[in-house]
């Protein structure tokens, strides 16, 4: 059930939903930093989730700031907004108007980064819920810090039965800084099948 | 608007192309609808065919919509063009306006497409 789990049509629809969600999030972010946010074209990848695949999906980063937000309702799972290396720190400094003197985050900075993630991930949830006409509730976001292996060995135990990892690689960059983020979603097989069912129902409207 | 028109949809998302095509064909059964899934094929199409309406996505894998917009305007001076994009930032709206074309924020709905068509009157 690996790559074939999502058809090209499912893939296309999900990418477009994330594109719209991230577009909304980028608009909010742009207003916060008073700068244009450059978005890449989203690319979706689905793999059977394991601590290794979770870590691999994050690329070569040595150290991460990831914000985890669990969601439930018609669809459920765990969403992560992941900043590679020190992108998260740079983004917070930009938002708070401070120079990057150190590479660790204080309490205010952690809250700021968590709120940014809340805006971005909820923009994606809202877009999926709105277009697919389903209910998605999100929990309070939680900031995680560490190496990819440290982070996701911890999180994997909560992922449910036979989980899959949807990795939406969509970078957002500020022209003045190289800030990159990525959204990853961990869903149990049962929940992913619900998502596929919703995507198919939606596609029928336009075929 | 009873005469037959030619509508070009430029978008890398198959979903978006399907949504726009369905809305247009439901309201204007006789119209011809063409699809371009990337910027390069869109440019080739506008060089060889004539269009009355062009919906243009911005964020595409090869080249952005705004990059090819001057080319499209050059080859299709009489076409009514709208940029349909998920990038809803103010700077993007301003760039679109500076080209003299309309801006439509995704997700696309029926009212939006009909408003775009109605603007040409």
PDB file of N, CA and C in Angstrom, chain B residues 14-62:
ATOM      1  N   UNK B  14      -4.698  19.548 -11.757  1.00  0.00           N
ATOM      2  CA  UNK B  14      -5.767  18.948 -12.556  1.00  0.00           C
ATOM      3  C   UNK B  14      -7.130  19.275 -11.929  1.00  0.00           C
ATOM      4  N   UNK B  15      -7.159  19.283 -10.601  1.00  0.00           N
ATOM      5  CA  UNK B  15      -8.403  19.589  -9.891  1.00  0.00           C
ATOM      6  C   UNK B  15      -8.931  20.966 -10.292  1.00  0.00           C
ATOM      7  N   UNK B  16      -8.057  21.950 -10.257  1.00  0.00           N
ATOM      8  CA  UNK B  16      -8.490  23.315 -10.587  1.00  0.00           C
ATOM      9  C   UNK B  16      -8.956  23.404 -12.036  1.00  0.00           C
ATOM     10  N   UNK B  17      -8.241  22.730 -12.927  1.00  0.00           N
ATOM     11  CA  UNK B  17      -8.669  22.755 -14.336  1.00  0.00           C
ATOM     12  C   UNK B  17     -10.059  22.137 -14.475  1.00  0.00           C
ATOM     13  N   UNK B  18     -10.277  21.039 -13.734  1.00  0.00           N
ATOM     14  CA  UNK B  18     -11.593  20.382 -13.801  1.00  0.00           C
ATOM     15  C   UNK B  18     -12.702  21.273 -13.246  1.00  0.00           C
ATOM     16  N   UNK B  19     -12.407  21.947 -12.136  1.00  0.00           N
ATOM     17  CA  UNK B  19     -13.432  22.799 -11.505  1.00  0.00           C
ATOM     18  C   UNK B  19     -13.821  23.931 -12.458  1.00  0.00           C
ATOM     19  N   UNK B  20     -12.832  24.618 -13.012  1.00  0.00           N
ATOM     20  CA  UNK B  20     -13.146  25.748 -13.896  1.00  0.00           C
ATOM     21  C   UNK B  20     -13.871  25.248 -15.144  1.00  0.00           C
ATOM     22  N   UNK B  21     -13.379  24.146 -15.707  1.00  0.00           N
ATOM     23  CA  UNK B  21     -13.994  23.615 -16.932  1.00  0.00           C
ATOM     24  C   UNK B  21     -15.448  23.239 -16.693  1.00  0.00           C
ATOM     25  N   UNK B  22     -15.703  22.632 -15.541  1.00  0.00           N
ATOM     26  CA  UNK B  22     -17.088  22.210 -15.253  1.00  0.00           C
ATOM     27  C   UNK B  22     -18.011  23.428 -15.119  1.00  0.00           C
ATOM     28  N   UNK B  23     -17.536  24.430 -14.408  1.00  0.00           N
ATOM     29  CA  UNK B  23     -18.368  25.635 -14.214  1.00  0.00           C
ATOM     30  C   UNK B  23     -18.645  26.307 -15.566  1.00  0.00           C
ATOM     31  N   UNK B  24     -17.591  26.458 -16.364  1.00  0.00           N
ATOM     32  CA  UNK B  24     -17.771  27.143 -17.655  1.00  0.00           C
ATOM     33  C   UNK B  24     -18.704  26.324 -18.555  1.00  0.00           C
ATOM     34  N   UNK B  25     -18.477  25.021 -18.617  1.00  0.00           N
ATOM     35  CA  UNK B  25     -19.278  24.206 -19.556  1.00  0.00           C
ATOM     36  C   UNK B  25     -20.736  24.099 -19.107  1.00  0.00           C
ATOM     37  N   UNK B  26     -20.975  24.205 -17.796  1.00  0.00           N
ATOM     38  CA  UNK B  26     -22.367  24.158 -17.320  1.00  0.00           C
ATOM     39  C   UNK B  26     -23.142  25.406 -17.730  1.00  0.00           C
ATOM     40  N   UNK B  27     -22.458  26.526 -17.754  1.00  0.00           N
ATOM     41  CA  UNK B  27     -23.139  27.792 -18.075  1.00  0.00           C
ATOM     42  C   UNK B  27     -23.070  28.138 -19.559  1.00  0.00           C
ATOM     43  N   UNK B  28     -22.052  27.666 -20.219  1.00  0.00           N
ATOM     44  CA  UNK B  28     -21.846  27.993 -21.640  1.00  0.00           C
ATOM     45  C   UNK B  28     -21.508  26.699 -22.394  1.00  0.00           C
ATOM     46  N   UNK B  29     -22.545  25.934 -22.677  1.00  0.00           N
ATOM     47  CA  UNK B  29     -22.348  24.585 -23.227  1.00  0.00           C
ATOM     48  C   UNK B  29     -21.601  24.573 -24.554  1.00  0.00           C
ATOM     49  N   UNK B  30     -21.730  25.651 -25.313  1.00  0.00           N
ATOM     50  CA  UNK B  30     -21.132  25.657 -26.653  1.00  0.00           C
ATOM     51  C   UNK B  30     -19.671  26.104 -26.664  1.00  0.00           C
ATOM     52  N   UNK B  31     -19.223  26.627 -25.564  1.00  0.00           N
ATOM     53  CA  UNK B  31     -17.863  27.183 -25.562  1.00  0.00           C
ATOM     54  C   UNK B  31     -16.818  26.077 -25.666  1.00  0.00           C
ATOM     55  N   UNK B  32     -15.717  26.448 -26.290  1.00  0.00           N
ATOM     56  CA  UNK B  32     -14.596  25.517 -26.391  1.00  0.00           C
ATOM     57  C   UNK B  32     -13.654  25.770 -25.207  1.00  0.00           C
ATOM     58  N   UNK B  33     -13.243  24.694 -24.557  1.00  0.00           N
ATOM     59  CA  UNK B  33     -12.362  24.850 -23.388  1.00  0.00           C
ATOM     60  C   UNK B  33     -11.049  24.112 -23.653  1.00  0.00           C
ATOM     61  N   UNK B  34      -9.939  24.793 -23.470  1.00  0.00           N
ATOM     62  CA  UNK B  34      -8.623  24.173 -23.635  1.00  0.00           C
ATOM     63  C   UNK B  34      -7.869  24.223 -22.314  1.00  0.00           C
ATOM     64  N   UNK B  35      -6.979  23.266 -22.138  1.00  0.00           N
ATOM     65  CA  UNK B  35      -6.236  23.157 -20.883  1.00  0.00           C
ATOM     66  C   UNK B  35      -4.728  23.225 -21.144  1.00  0.00           C
ATOM     67  N   UNK B  36      -4.017  23.933 -20.286  1.00  0.00           N
ATOM     68  CA  UNK B  36      -2.547  23.891 -20.309  1.00  0.00           C
ATOM     69  C   UNK B  36      -2.091  23.562 -18.894  1.00  0.00           C
ATOM     70  N   UNK B  37      -1.289  22.496 -18.749  1.00  0.00           N
ATOM     71  CA  UNK B  37      -0.909  22.052 -17.406  1.00  0.00           C
ATOM     72  C   UNK B  37       0.391  22.686 -16.920  1.00  0.00           C
ATOM     73  N   UNK B  38       1.033  23.458 -17.767  1.00  0.00           N
ATOM     74  CA  UNK B  38       2.217  24.191 -17.305  1.00  0.00           C
ATOM     75  C   UNK B  38       2.397  25.454 -18.148  1.00  0.00           C
ATOM     76  N   UNK B  39       3.355  26.258 -17.744  1.00  0.00           N
ATOM     77  CA  UNK B  39       3.544  27.562 -18.397  1.00  0.00           C
ATOM     78  C   UNK B  39       4.012  27.403 -19.841  1.00  0.00           C
ATOM     79  N   UNK B  40       4.902  26.448 -20.050  1.00  0.00           N
ATOM     80  CA  UNK B  40       5.463  26.281 -21.396  1.00  0.00           C
ATOM     81  C   UNK B  40       4.369  25.922 -22.406  1.00  0.00           C
ATOM     82  N   UNK B  41       3.510  24.965 -22.062  1.00  0.00           N
ATOM     83  CA  UNK B  41       2.452  24.601 -23.015  1.00  0.00           C
ATOM     84  C   UNK B  41       1.458  25.747 -23.187  1.00  0.00           C
ATOM     85  N   UNK B  42       1.268  26.544 -22.137  1.00  0.00           N
ATOM     86  CA  UNK B  42       0.369  27.700 -22.267  1.00  0.00           C
ATOM     87  C   UNK B  42       0.915  28.681 -23.304  1.00  0.00           C
ATOM     88  N   UNK B  43       2.208  28.944 -23.229  1.00  0.00           N
ATOM     89  CA  UNK B  43       2.814  29.892 -24.175  1.00  0.00           C
ATOM     90  C   UNK B  43       2.707  29.358 -25.600  1.00  0.00           C
ATOM     91  N   UNK B  44       2.956  28.064 -25.761  1.00  0.00           N
ATOM     92  CA  UNK B  44       2.829  27.480 -27.100  1.00  0.00           C
ATOM     93  C   UNK B  44       1.398  27.617 -27.621  1.00  0.00           C
ATOM     94  N   UNK B  45       0.430  27.417 -26.752  1.00  0.00           N
ATOM     95  CA  UNK B  45      -0.976  27.491 -27.179  1.00  0.00           C
ATOM     96  C   UNK B  45      -1.384  28.913 -27.561  1.00  0.00           C
ATOM     97  N   UNK B  46      -0.937  29.895 -26.773  1.00  0.00           N
ATOM     98  CA  UNK B  46      -1.356  31.272 -27.096  1.00  0.00           C
ATOM     99  C   UNK B  46      -0.689  31.789 -28.378  1.00  0.00           C
ATOM    100  N   UNK B  47       0.409  31.137 -28.772  1.00  0.00           N
ATOM    101  CA  UNK B  47       1.072  31.545 -30.016  1.00  0.00           C
ATOM    102  C   UNK B  47       0.335  31.006 -31.241  1.00  0.00           C
ATOM    103  N   UNK B  48      -0.364  29.882 -31.062  1.00  0.00           N
ATOM    104  CA  UNK B  48      -0.943  29.208 -32.225  1.00  0.00           C
ATOM    105  C   UNK B  48      -2.465  29.248 -32.294  1.00  0.00           C
ATOM    106  N   UNK B  49      -3.118  29.655 -31.198  1.00  0.00           N
ATOM    107  CA  UNK B  49      -4.589  29.657 -31.191  1.00  0.00           C
ATOM    108  C   UNK B  49      -5.091  31.005 -30.663  1.00  0.00           C
ATOM    109  N   UNK B  50      -6.381  31.212 -30.847  1.00  0.00           N
ATOM    110  CA  UNK B  50      -6.978  32.453 -30.360  1.00  0.00           C
ATOM    111  C   UNK B  50      -7.903  32.147 -29.175  1.00  0.00           C
ATOM    112  N   UNK B  51      -7.797  32.951 -28.132  1.00  0.00           N
ATOM    113  CA  UNK B  51      -8.626  32.729 -26.944  1.00  0.00           C
ATOM    114  C   UNK B  51      -9.369  34.008 -26.554  1.00  0.00           C
ATOM    115  N   UNK B  52     -10.565  33.803 -25.991  1.00  0.00           N
ATOM    116  CA  UNK B  52     -11.354  34.943 -25.499  1.00  0.00           C
ATOM    117  C   UNK B  52     -11.157  35.130 -23.994  1.00  0.00           C
ATOM    118  N   UNK B  53     -10.969  34.008 -23.283  1.00  0.00           N
ATOM    119  CA  UNK B  53     -10.779  34.048 -21.832  1.00  0.00           C
ATOM    120  C   UNK B  53      -9.577  33.176 -21.464  1.00  0.00           C
ATOM    121  N   UNK B  54      -8.765  33.679 -20.549  1.00  0.00           N
ATOM    122  CA  UNK B  54      -7.626  32.880 -20.076  1.00  0.00           C
ATOM    123  C   UNK B  54      -7.564  32.981 -18.554  1.00  0.00           C
ATOM    124  N   UNK B  55      -7.702  31.827 -17.879  1.00  0.00           N
ATOM    125  CA  UNK B  55      -7.485  31.800 -16.425  1.00  0.00           C
ATOM    126  C   UNK B  55      -6.067  31.299 -16.209  1.00  0.00           C
ATOM    127  N   UNK B  56      -5.305  32.038 -15.429  1.00  0.00           N
ATOM    128  CA  UNK B  56      -3.875  31.777 -15.301  1.00  0.00           C
ATOM    129  C   UNK B  56      -3.491  31.561 -13.839  1.00  0.00           C
ATOM    130  N   UNK B  57      -2.912  30.396 -13.560  1.00  0.00           N
ATOM    131  CA  UNK B  57      -2.366  30.126 -12.222  1.00  0.00           C
ATOM    132  C   UNK B  57      -1.017  30.843 -12.101  1.00  0.00           C
ATOM    133  N   UNK B  58      -0.582  31.096 -10.880  1.00  0.00           N
ATOM    134  CA  UNK B  58       0.740  31.728 -10.725  1.00  0.00           C
ATOM    135  C   UNK B  58       1.817  30.721 -10.340  1.00  0.00           C
ATOM    136  N   UNK B  59       1.554  29.954  -9.277  1.00  0.00           N
ATOM    137  CA  UNK B  59       2.582  29.069  -8.705  1.00  0.00           C
ATOM    138  C   UNK B  59       2.596  27.739  -9.449  1.00  0.00           C
ATOM    139  N   UNK B  60       3.421  27.640 -10.478  1.00  0.00           N
ATOM    140  CA  UNK B  60       3.511  26.414 -11.286  1.00  0.00           C
ATOM    141  C   UNK B  60       4.954  25.918 -11.271  1.00  0.00           C
ATOM    142  N   UNK B  61       5.155  24.615 -11.524  1.00  0.00           N
ATOM    143  CA  UNK B  61       6.490  24.039 -11.329  1.00  0.00           C
ATOM    144  C   UNK B  61       7.564  24.594 -12.265  1.00  0.00           C
ATOM    145  N   UNK B  62       7.235  24.873 -13.505  1.00  0.00           N
ATOM    146  CA  UNK B  62       8.290  25.286 -14.432  1.00  0.00           C
ATOM    147  C   UNK B  62       8.551  26.797 -14.361  1.00  0.00           C
TER     148      UNK B  62
END
